[in-house]
Short mmCIF file of C-alpha atoms in Angstrom, two decimals:
data_model
loop_
_atom_site.label_atom_id
_atom_site.label_comp_id
_atom_site.label_asym_id
_atom_site.label_seq_id
_atom_site.Cartn_x
_atom_site.Cartn_y
_atom_site.Cartn_z
CA MET P 1 -32.51 -19.64 28.27
CA LYS P 2 -31.37 -15.73 28.14
CA LYS P 3 -27.44 -15.49 27.66
CA LYS P 4 -25.72 -13.92 30.35
CA LYS P 5 -24.39 -10.60 29.25
CA LYS P 6 -20.62 -10.11 29.65
CA GLU P 7 -19.53 -7.62 32.07
CA ARG P 8 -17.14 -4.92 30.79
CA LEU P 9 -13.75 -5.30 31.97
CA PHE P 10 -11.65 -2.10 32.90
CA VAL P 11 -8.07 -1.58 33.53
CA GLU P 12 -6.41 1.37 34.97
CA GLY P 13 -2.78 2.43 34.70
CA LEU P 14 -1.80 0.14 31.94
CA ALA P 15 1.72 0.91 30.93
CA VAL P 16 2.29 0.44 26.87
CA ILE P 17 5.74 -1.03 26.39
CA ASP P 18 5.86 -1.62 22.51
CA ALA P 19 4.27 -0.75 19.26
CA GLY P 20 3.15 -3.86 17.65
CA SER P 21 1.68 -5.08 14.33
CA GLU P 22 -1.32 -3.49 12.67
CA GLY P 23 -0.78 -0.29 14.29
CA MET P 24 -1.76 -1.38 17.43
CA ALA P 25 0.50 -0.60 20.83
CA VAL P 26 1.25 -3.26 22.98
CA ALA P 27 0.96 -3.56 27.10
CA LYS P 28 0.66 -6.52 29.46
CA HIS P 29 -1.95 -7.34 32.06
CA ALA P 30 -2.80 -10.27 33.94
CA GLU P 31 -0.25 -12.02 32.04
CA LYS P 32 -1.75 -11.35 28.73
CA ILE P 33 -0.57 -8.83 25.84
CA VAL P 34 -3.06 -6.07 25.30
CA PHE P 35 -3.45 -4.32 22.15
CA VAL P 36 -4.56 -0.89 22.09
CA PRO P 37 -5.01 1.42 19.04
CA TYR P 38 -3.71 4.67 19.10
CA ALA P 39 -1.63 4.33 21.83
CA ALA P 40 2.23 5.26 22.08
CA PRO P 41 5.03 3.11 24.06
CA GLY P 42 5.61 5.15 27.30
CA ASP P 43 1.75 5.82 27.59
CA ILE P 44 0.30 5.20 31.19
CA LEU P 45 -3.60 4.43 30.19
CA ASP P 46 -7.18 3.51 31.57
CA VAL P 47 -8.44 1.08 28.88
CA GLU P 48 -11.82 -0.59 28.51
CA VAL P 49 -11.18 -4.48 26.89
CA TYR P 50 -13.83 -5.16 24.38
CA LYS P 51 -11.99 -8.24 23.25
CA ASN P 52 -10.64 -10.81 26.02
CA LYS P 53 -9.37 -14.29 24.39
CA ARG P 54 -7.25 -17.02 26.02
CA ARG P 55 -3.83 -15.34 25.01
CA PHE P 56 -4.73 -11.85 24.47
CA MET P 57 -7.22 -8.66 24.86
CA GLU P 58 -7.80 -5.85 22.85
CA GLY P 59 -9.07 -2.41 24.29
CA ARG P 60 -9.91 1.25 23.78
CA ILE P 61 -8.29 4.02 25.35
CA LEU P 62 -10.72 5.76 27.75
CA ARG P 63 -8.14 8.21 29.41
CA ILE P 64 -4.52 8.91 28.95
CA SER P 65 -3.44 9.20 32.56
CA LYS P 66 0.14 10.22 31.37
CA ALA P 67 1.12 10.92 27.90
CA SER P 68 4.04 9.33 26.34
CA GLU P 69 7.25 11.54 25.28
CA GLN P 70 7.02 9.89 21.97
CA ARG P 71 3.37 11.21 21.16
CA THR P 72 3.11 14.27 18.77
CA PRO P 73 -0.16 15.93 18.03
CA PRO P 74 -2.00 14.79 15.10
CA SER P 75 -2.14 16.71 12.08
CA CYS P 76 -5.39 15.26 10.64
CA ARG P 77 -8.65 15.98 11.72
CA HIS P 78 -10.06 12.42 11.17
CA PHE P 79 -7.44 10.56 12.92
CA GLY P 80 -8.73 8.20 15.46
CA THR P 81 -11.81 7.63 13.22
CA CYS P 82 -10.58 6.98 9.89
CA GLY P 83 -8.58 3.59 9.50
CA GLY P 84 -5.53 4.94 7.84
CA CYS P 85 -2.57 6.84 9.49
CA ARG P 86 -2.92 4.87 12.57
CA TRP P 87 0.74 6.38 13.72
CA GLN P 88 0.12 9.99 13.01
CA HIS P 89 0.44 10.23 16.84
CA LEU P 90 3.76 8.92 16.92
CA ASP P 91 6.65 11.52 16.23
CA TYR P 92 8.34 10.54 13.35
CA THR P 93 11.80 9.66 14.73
CA TRP P 94 9.66 7.25 16.86
CA GLN P 95 7.84 5.83 13.85
CA LEU P 96 11.43 4.71 12.16
CA HIS P 97 12.34 3.36 15.23
CA TYR P 98 9.68 1.10 15.44
CA LYS P 99 9.27 -0.08 11.64
CA GLU P 100 13.36 -0.84 11.73
CA LYS P 101 12.53 -2.79 14.96
CA GLN P 102 9.85 -4.75 13.34
CA VAL P 103 12.07 -5.68 10.48
CA LYS P 104 14.92 -6.96 12.92
CA ASP P 105 11.99 -8.53 15.35
CA ASN P 106 10.76 -10.42 12.08
CA LEU P 107 14.29 -11.72 10.96
CA GLU P 108 15.15 -13.09 14.19
CA ARG P 109 11.70 -14.75 15.25
CA LEU P 110 10.55 -15.95 11.96
CA ALA P 111 13.88 -16.40 10.10
CA GLY P 112 15.99 -17.40 13.04
CA LEU P 113 18.43 -14.96 12.08
CA VAL P 114 21.36 -13.81 14.56
CA SER P 115 23.82 -11.04 14.14
CA ILE P 116 21.61 -9.65 11.50
CA PRO P 117 23.33 -6.98 8.91
CA LEU P 118 20.89 -4.36 9.55
CA ARG P 119 21.47 -1.04 8.17
CA PRO P 120 19.52 2.29 9.42
CA ILE P 121 16.18 2.54 7.93
CA VAL P 122 15.80 5.43 4.98
CA GLY P 123 13.22 7.84 6.12
CA SER P 124 10.74 9.58 3.60
CA GLU P 125 11.50 13.22 2.77
CA ARG P 126 7.66 13.86 2.97
CA GLN P 127 5.74 12.54 5.86
CA PHE P 128 2.37 13.88 4.38
CA PHE P 129 1.11 14.67 0.72
CA TYR P 130 3.64 11.69 -0.64
CA ARG P 131 0.79 9.47 -2.30
CA ASN P 132 -0.09 9.39 -6.06
CA LYS P 133 -3.09 7.51 -5.61
CA LEU P 134 -6.04 7.66 -3.45
CA GLU P 135 -9.46 5.77 -3.84
CA PHE P 136 -12.74 6.94 -2.36
CA THR P 137 -16.13 5.35 -2.05
CA PHE P 138 -19.45 6.65 -2.33
CA SER P 139 -21.79 5.43 0.36
CA SER P 140 -25.59 6.12 1.45
CA ARG P 141 -24.77 4.81 4.90
CA LYS P 142 -22.12 7.33 6.07
CA TRP P 143 -20.68 6.78 9.73
CA LEU P 144 -22.15 9.68 12.10
CA THR P 145 -19.28 11.29 14.06
CA GLN P 146 -22.11 13.40 15.94
CA PRO P 147 -24.90 11.83 17.80
CA THR P 148 -28.11 12.84 15.78
CA PRO P 149 -31.66 12.14 16.45
CA PHE P 150 -33.04 9.27 14.07
CA ASP P 151 -36.05 11.78 13.38
CA GLN P 152 -34.04 14.32 12.53
CA LEU P 153 -31.92 12.49 9.65
CA ASN P 154 -32.82 12.23 5.86
CA GLN P 155 -31.37 10.53 3.22
CA GLN P 156 -29.10 13.18 2.24
CA ASP P 157 -27.48 13.30 5.64
CA MET P 158 -26.38 9.72 5.33
CA ASN P 159 -24.78 10.04 1.90
CA GLY P 160 -20.82 10.65 1.91
CA LEU P 161 -17.81 10.14 0.05
CA GLY P 162 -14.54 8.92 1.94
CA PHE P 163 -12.89 5.60 3.13
CA HIS P 164 -14.13 2.66 4.58
CA LEU P 165 -14.29 2.12 8.12
CA PRO P 166 -12.07 -0.76 9.71
CA GLY P 167 -13.98 -3.84 9.37
CA MET P 168 -17.24 -2.36 8.24
CA PHE P 169 -17.67 -2.93 4.50
CA ASP P 170 -20.92 -0.98 4.17
CA ARG P 171 -19.56 2.17 6.19
CA ILE P 172 -17.64 4.72 5.13
CA LEU P 173 -16.21 8.04 6.78
CA ASP P 174 -16.81 10.84 4.94
CA ILE P 175 -13.58 12.88 4.46
CA ASP P 176 -13.48 16.78 4.52
CA GLU P 177 -9.60 16.60 4.09
CA CYS P 178 -7.04 13.92 3.62
CA LEU P 179 -3.27 14.81 4.04
CA LEU P 180 -1.64 11.99 1.96
CA GLN P 181 -2.09 13.38 -1.58
CA GLU P 182 -1.60 16.88 -2.65
CA ASN P 183 -3.99 19.17 -4.16
CA PRO P 184 -6.26 19.30 -6.21
CA SER P 185 -6.83 15.78 -4.84
CA ASN P 186 -8.91 17.51 -2.10
CA ASP P 187 -10.87 19.93 -4.12
CA ILE P 188 -11.54 17.57 -7.00
CA ARG P 189 -13.04 15.29 -4.37
CA LEU P 190 -15.48 17.78 -2.54
CA ALA P 191 -16.45 19.49 -5.92
CA VAL P 192 -17.53 15.85 -7.23
CA ARG P 193 -19.36 15.07 -3.60
CA ASN P 194 -21.03 18.38 -3.71
CA TRP P 195 -22.61 18.26 -6.90
CA ALA P 196 -23.67 14.81 -6.34
CA LEU P 197 -25.12 16.03 -3.11
CA SER P 198 -26.93 18.89 -4.79
CA GLU P 199 -27.89 17.12 -7.80
CA LYS P 200 -29.36 14.33 -5.20
CA MET P 201 -27.60 11.93 -7.49
CA PRO P 202 -28.04 8.33 -5.31
CA PHE P 203 -24.99 7.16 -3.39
CA TYR P 204 -24.42 3.44 -3.83
CA ASP P 205 -25.76 1.24 -0.96
CA THR P 206 -23.87 -2.20 -0.57
CA ARG P 207 -26.27 -3.98 1.11
CA SER P 208 -28.99 -3.37 -1.39
CA HIS P 209 -26.64 -3.02 -4.46
CA SER P 210 -28.48 0.13 -5.40
CA GLY P 211 -27.53 3.81 -6.15
CA LEU P 212 -25.56 5.46 -9.16
CA MET P 213 -22.41 7.01 -7.52
CA ARG P 214 -19.83 4.38 -6.66
CA ASN P 215 -16.00 5.36 -6.76
CA LEU P 216 -13.74 7.72 -7.12
CA ILE P 217 -10.04 7.53 -8.06
CA ILE P 218 -7.75 10.05 -8.21
CA ARG P 219 -4.12 9.63 -9.43
CA ASN P 220 -1.44 12.26 -9.59
CA THR P 221 2.22 12.71 -11.14
CA SER P 222 5.32 14.38 -9.23
CA ALA P 223 4.91 16.92 -12.10
CA GLY P 224 1.28 17.70 -11.09
CA ARG P 225 -0.60 16.00 -13.77
CA VAL P 226 -3.92 14.32 -12.24
CA MET P 227 -6.06 11.82 -13.55
CA VAL P 228 -9.56 11.19 -12.32
CA ILE P 229 -11.49 7.89 -12.69
CA LEU P 230 -15.32 7.97 -11.64
CA VAL P 231 -17.13 4.73 -11.26
CA THR P 232 -20.68 4.70 -11.50
CA SER P 233 -23.31 1.80 -11.72
CA GLU P 234 -24.76 3.01 -15.15
CA THR P 235 -24.44 5.75 -17.19
CA ASN P 236 -26.15 9.34 -16.53
CA PRO P 237 -26.70 12.48 -18.92
CA LYS P 238 -26.40 14.82 -15.96
CA ILE P 239 -22.88 13.24 -15.45
CA ASP P 240 -21.83 13.59 -19.12
CA GLN P 241 -23.25 16.88 -19.57
CA GLU P 242 -22.72 18.62 -16.19
CA LEU P 243 -20.04 16.96 -13.97
CA PHE P 244 -17.72 16.29 -16.33
CA PRO P 245 -17.21 19.74 -18.00
CA LEU P 246 -17.51 20.94 -14.35
CA LEU P 247 -14.22 19.12 -13.46
CA THR P 248 -12.47 19.75 -16.83
CA SER P 249 -13.09 23.63 -16.73
CA SER P 250 -12.41 24.13 -12.71
CA PHE P 251 -9.35 21.76 -12.53
CA PRO P 252 -6.73 22.45 -15.69
CA GLU P 253 -4.63 19.85 -14.01
CA ILE P 254 -6.71 17.01 -14.80
CA HIS P 255 -5.08 15.47 -17.90
CA SER P 256 -6.99 12.52 -18.04
CA LEU P 257 -10.80 12.15 -17.05
CA VAL P 258 -12.08 8.38 -17.30
CA HIS P 259 -15.62 7.03 -16.65
CA VAL P 260 -16.08 3.26 -15.68
CA VAL P 261 -19.40 1.76 -15.66
CA ASN P 262 -19.80 -0.95 -12.84
CA PRO P 263 -23.08 -2.75 -12.79
CA LYS P 264 -21.51 -5.62 -10.87
CA LYS P 265 -21.99 -6.27 -6.90
CA ASN P 266 -18.27 -6.01 -6.38
CA ASP P 267 -16.04 -3.15 -6.68
CA THR P 268 -13.38 -4.44 -9.02
CA ILE P 269 -13.20 -2.62 -12.31
CA ASN P 270 -10.03 -4.55 -13.93
CA ASP P 271 -12.43 -6.52 -16.23
CA LEU P 272 -14.72 -3.39 -17.24
CA ASP P 273 -14.31 -1.10 -20.15
CA PHE P 274 -12.84 2.43 -19.49
CA SER P 275 -14.03 5.29 -21.39
CA VAL P 276 -11.84 8.48 -21.92
CA VAL P 277 -14.14 11.27 -21.38
CA HIS P 278 -11.15 14.21 -21.63
CA GLY P 279 -7.16 14.11 -22.38
CA GLU P 280 -5.23 10.94 -22.33
CA SER P 281 -5.71 7.66 -21.43
CA TYR P 282 -2.60 7.48 -19.13
CA LEU P 283 -0.21 10.01 -17.02
CA SER P 284 3.52 9.73 -17.34
CA GLU P 285 6.09 9.83 -14.35
CA THR P 286 9.54 10.68 -14.57
CA MET P 287 12.40 8.89 -12.65
CA ALA P 288 16.05 9.71 -12.69
CA SER P 289 18.17 6.99 -14.22
CA PRO P 290 20.54 5.49 -11.78
CA VAL P 291 23.43 5.62 -14.71
CA PRO P 292 25.13 9.17 -14.83
CA GLY P 293 24.43 10.85 -18.31
CA LYS P 294 21.47 8.39 -19.46
CA PRO P 295 18.50 10.13 -19.94
CA ASP P 296 15.59 10.20 -17.15
CA LEU P 297 13.00 7.16 -17.42
CA ASN P 298 9.64 7.55 -18.09
CA PHE P 299 6.49 5.23 -16.98
CA ARG P 300 3.11 5.63 -18.31
CA ILE P 301 0.77 5.10 -15.41
CA GLY P 302 -3.03 3.92 -16.94
CA PRO P 303 -6.10 3.73 -14.69
CA LEU P 304 -5.11 0.10 -13.53
CA SER P 305 -1.04 0.43 -13.66
CA PHE P 306 0.80 -0.43 -10.75
CA TYR P 307 3.20 2.04 -9.75
CA GLN P 308 4.75 2.76 -6.14
CA THR P 309 2.47 5.06 -4.25
CA ASN P 310 5.04 7.17 -3.06
CA PRO P 311 7.15 8.10 -6.02
CA LYS P 312 9.97 10.10 -4.57
CA GLN P 313 10.47 7.29 -2.02
CA ALA P 314 10.51 4.52 -4.82
CA GLU P 315 13.12 6.40 -6.61
CA SER P 316 15.08 5.94 -3.09
CA LEU P 317 13.86 2.42 -2.77
CA TYR P 318 15.02 1.33 -6.22
CA ARG P 319 18.51 3.11 -6.18
CA LEU P 320 19.46 1.25 -2.84
CA ALA P 321 18.20 -2.07 -4.68
CA TYR P 322 20.30 -1.39 -7.82
CA GLU P 323 23.54 -0.02 -5.36
CA LEU P 324 23.24 -3.54 -3.18
CA ALA P 325 23.09 -5.55 -6.92
CA SER P 326 26.55 -3.91 -7.47
CA PHE P 327 26.07 -4.50 -11.37
CA LYS P 328 29.44 -5.15 -13.59
CA GLY P 329 27.84 -4.94 -17.07
CA ASN P 330 27.52 -8.41 -18.08
CA GLU P 331 24.72 -10.09 -16.13
CA LEU P 332 21.49 -11.59 -17.09
CA VAL P 333 19.00 -10.68 -14.60
CA TYR P 334 15.49 -12.13 -13.60
CA ASP P 335 13.05 -9.36 -12.51
CA LEU P 336 10.22 -11.49 -10.61
CA TYR P 337 6.77 -9.75 -9.92
CA THR P 338 7.84 -7.10 -12.39
CA GLY P 339 4.58 -5.48 -12.40
CA THR P 340 4.84 -2.65 -15.21
CA GLY P 341 8.50 -3.19 -15.48
CA THR P 342 9.61 -0.20 -13.40
CA ILE P 343 12.54 -2.26 -11.82
CA ALA P 344 13.62 -4.03 -15.06
CA CYS P 345 13.51 -0.60 -16.92
CA TYR P 346 15.47 1.21 -14.28
CA ILE P 347 18.48 -1.25 -14.07
CA ALA P 348 18.41 -1.79 -17.97
CA HIS P 349 21.58 0.13 -18.76
CA SER P 350 23.69 -1.26 -16.28
CA VAL P 351 23.07 -5.20 -17.41
CA LYS P 352 23.42 -7.18 -20.35
CA GLU P 353 19.63 -8.44 -20.14
CA VAL P 354 16.73 -8.19 -18.24
CA VAL P 355 13.63 -10.61 -17.76
CA GLY P 356 10.65 -9.53 -16.23
CA ILE P 357 8.12 -12.15 -15.06
CA GLU P 358 4.27 -11.03 -14.28
CA TYR P 359 1.43 -12.87 -13.52
CA VAL P 360 -0.94 -9.63 -14.67
CA GLU P 361 -1.14 -9.80 -18.54
CA SER P 362 -2.24 -5.96 -18.56
CA ALA P 363 0.50 -5.24 -16.46
CA VAL P 364 3.06 -6.76 -18.88
CA SER P 365 1.57 -4.94 -21.66
CA ASP P 366 2.24 -1.59 -19.66
CA ALA P 367 5.85 -2.84 -19.06
CA ARG P 368 6.57 -3.38 -22.72
CA ILE P 369 5.08 -0.19 -23.68
CA ASN P 370 7.49 1.54 -20.65
CA ALA P 371 10.58 -0.27 -22.45
CA THR P 372 9.73 0.78 -25.40
CA ASP P 373 9.25 4.25 -24.66
CA ASN P 374 12.56 4.12 -23.12
CA GLN P 375 14.32 2.59 -26.00
CA LEU P 376 15.66 -0.42 -24.13
CA SER P 377 16.05 -3.50 -26.34
CA ASN P 378 17.77 -5.57 -23.92
CA VAL P 379 14.57 -6.28 -21.88
CA SER P 380 11.84 -8.47 -22.37
CA PHE P 381 8.58 -9.49 -20.32
CA VAL P 382 6.74 -12.72 -19.77
CA ALA P 383 3.12 -13.27 -18.41
CA GLY P 384 2.31 -16.37 -16.23
CA ASP P 385 2.04 -17.78 -13.11
CA MET P 386 5.17 -17.74 -11.44
CA ALA P 387 4.96 -20.89 -9.51
CA SER P 388 4.31 -23.05 -12.42
CA MET P 389 5.87 -21.08 -14.96
CA LEU P 390 9.50 -20.65 -13.10
CA ASP P 391 10.94 -24.15 -13.79
CA ASP P 392 13.80 -25.89 -15.72
CA SER P 393 12.34 -25.29 -19.15
CA PHE P 394 12.09 -21.44 -18.70
CA VAL P 395 15.72 -21.23 -17.44
CA MET P 396 16.93 -23.37 -20.41
CA GLN P 397 14.79 -21.00 -22.86
CA TYR P 398 15.99 -17.77 -21.27
CA GLY P 399 19.43 -18.64 -19.64
CA LYS P 400 20.55 -18.95 -16.18
CA PRO P 401 20.44 -15.55 -14.37
CA ASP P 402 23.24 -14.15 -12.39
CA VAL P 403 21.19 -12.06 -10.41
CA VAL P 404 17.54 -12.27 -9.04
CA ILE P 405 15.64 -9.48 -8.20
CA THR P 406 12.19 -10.38 -6.34
CA ASP P 407 9.61 -7.66 -5.30
CA PRO P 408 6.37 -10.11 -4.49
CA PRO P 409 3.34 -9.01 -3.10
CA ARG P 410 2.35 -8.80 0.77
CA SER P 411 1.99 -12.69 0.55
CA GLY P 412 5.53 -13.15 -0.39
CA MET P 413 6.89 -15.80 -2.69
CA HIS P 414 5.02 -19.05 -3.27
CA PRO P 415 6.99 -22.20 -1.77
CA LYS P 416 7.63 -23.29 -5.63
CA VAL P 417 9.36 -20.07 -6.55
CA VAL P 418 11.78 -20.26 -3.37
CA GLU P 419 12.51 -23.77 -4.05
CA GLN P 420 13.12 -22.90 -7.92
CA LEU P 421 15.42 -20.05 -7.07
CA ILE P 422 17.60 -22.44 -5.02
CA LYS P 423 17.95 -24.79 -7.75
CA ILE P 424 18.34 -21.87 -10.05
CA ALA P 425 21.48 -20.63 -7.75
CA ALA P 426 22.20 -17.35 -9.01
CA GLU P 427 25.05 -15.65 -7.34
CA LYS P 428 23.06 -13.00 -5.90
CA ILE P 429 19.30 -12.25 -4.72
CA VAL P 430 17.85 -8.95 -4.12
CA TYR P 431 14.71 -9.41 -2.24
CA ILE P 432 12.34 -6.47 -2.08
CA SER P 433 9.50 -6.80 0.29
CA CYS P 434 6.48 -4.94 1.61
CA ASN P 435 5.78 -7.21 4.34
CA PRO P 436 8.75 -8.21 6.58
CA ALA P 437 7.05 -10.89 8.10
CA THR P 438 6.43 -13.44 4.63
CA GLN P 439 9.91 -12.07 3.86
CA ALA P 440 11.38 -13.56 6.89
CA ARG P 441 9.28 -16.94 6.14
CA ASP P 442 11.06 -16.88 2.83
CA LEU P 443 14.27 -16.21 3.95
CA MET P 444 13.90 -18.95 6.69
CA THR P 445 14.34 -21.66 3.57
CA LEU P 446 16.62 -19.45 1.52
CA LYS P 447 19.40 -18.98 4.43
CA GLU P 448 20.57 -22.59 4.21
CA HIS P 449 21.88 -21.74 0.56
CA TYR P 450 22.58 -18.02 0.74
CA ASP P 451 24.33 -15.89 2.95
CA ILE P 452 22.26 -12.54 4.15
CA ILE P 453 24.57 -9.69 3.32
CA VAL P 454 22.93 -6.36 3.94
CA VAL P 455 19.27 -5.75 5.34
CA GLN P 456 17.99 -2.42 4.30
CA PRO P 457 14.66 -1.04 5.54
CA VAL P 458 12.90 1.54 3.79
CA ASP P 459 10.03 3.92 4.99
CA MET P 460 7.31 4.23 1.94
CA PHE P 461 4.29 5.03 3.90
CA PRO P 462 4.96 7.64 6.92
CA GLN P 463 2.05 7.68 9.37
CA THR P 464 1.59 3.94 9.00
CA HIS P 465 3.01 0.82 10.73
CA HIS P 466 3.80 -0.32 7.31
CA VAL P 467 7.60 -0.57 6.14
CA GLU P 468 9.60 -1.57 2.82
CA ASN P 469 12.61 -3.82 3.11
CA ILE P 470 15.73 -4.92 1.22
CA VAL P 471 17.75 -8.08 1.61
CA LEU P 472 20.69 -8.79 -0.32
CA LEU P 473 21.59 -12.59 -0.52
CA HIS P 474 24.78 -13.89 -1.94
CA ARG P 475 25.06 -17.84 -2.72
CA LYS P 476 27.00 -19.81 -0.38
CA LEU P 477 30.16 -21.23 -1.61
CA LEU P 478 29.93 -25.29 -1.47
CA ILE P 479 32.78 -27.39 -0.65
CA ALA P 480 31.84 -29.48 -3.62
CA GLU P 481 32.52 -26.18 -5.82
#
């Protein structure tokens, strides 16, 4: 029996009422929530519904009957096709408004908090060209933005270097220009792409797992130094003899050129060897010390090192966390999920001792180098799984902390870590999060033992819906004490 084709549903005059999660705007129709990408609160839209579930719908804009006053013309030519920067059509003042609202809504709805001590969100000085790292993918199956007859296409026409399209593992959008990273990022990417096309180098096909050119990663520092990491499926003499010399001669900003050979079917490179073709194996980033009179802090950034991708705003984030902690100078501090030790090193001059904990061993190695480079003798780092390692014996060995700083991944803290923090009973917890929803979930448990003193949102990623948030918690005084 032939399956009946579903009729398309069209909604005219749909009023957008809010900005929702994952960059979607929110409307209502027939008692259902309707999620619409690239819409703005205040828009009146004609929409085609492509997903109609029991509790919600998803639709695409067919026509904007009335444009919201919150709109602004997008600056990027790829807006609407590329999966990033989904709020580029919103005026930046309104972006900040909805990010602050996102924090408040999550704390109210998921953590059950009332009378939230919410401070105004701290905006980013730069709304474009703020990232220090971008990763691009080569593909033999690029997305065609213009209708092209199949018989007029050849393989070269299907090769591209850019970003994965949302929900499509095998398709990329060929990028001509990205406004997230300062030049020479764009010029380097175009030079590599154009050379690969002119030399007819095979671009990778994720379906057949064939092709030479796989990934291009570009990192830069605030001082203008650049690291280029090229990932190929195998070695190739033309790359060694032609492409690498072309890059180093054309772009003197390249202080580190790294080649990685990845013959695997997945794109992870953290388990592979890195070959330094030119320059150093790392870049150095500088951050001002929060302590007057102390020298600036220097951090090594290797090919795999984690460093906040908006370095200017990272300094604001760390300074705010530092100020909220109100160190007196005699504290023992645990820095959970320390990564490469940036926060631990940042606060070291203001406390007695810092113990950083991180599960990625390579990050801990970088953290120890950072502490040594900054001549910090009161910082130590431990590698291991947080949920199993942070127990009573750990506290006995390293001492009970006066302050805990935690900056977990988007998934938040493991329930065992939250339980142990309650048991440790540090006087203060400074909780930094890149996901207000999982942070609110953890605060739901912590609020029984800690008072929420300050909530401080920080915008680390302009043009996106993502928001960072700092929460200061003070341990409640129990009657038994």
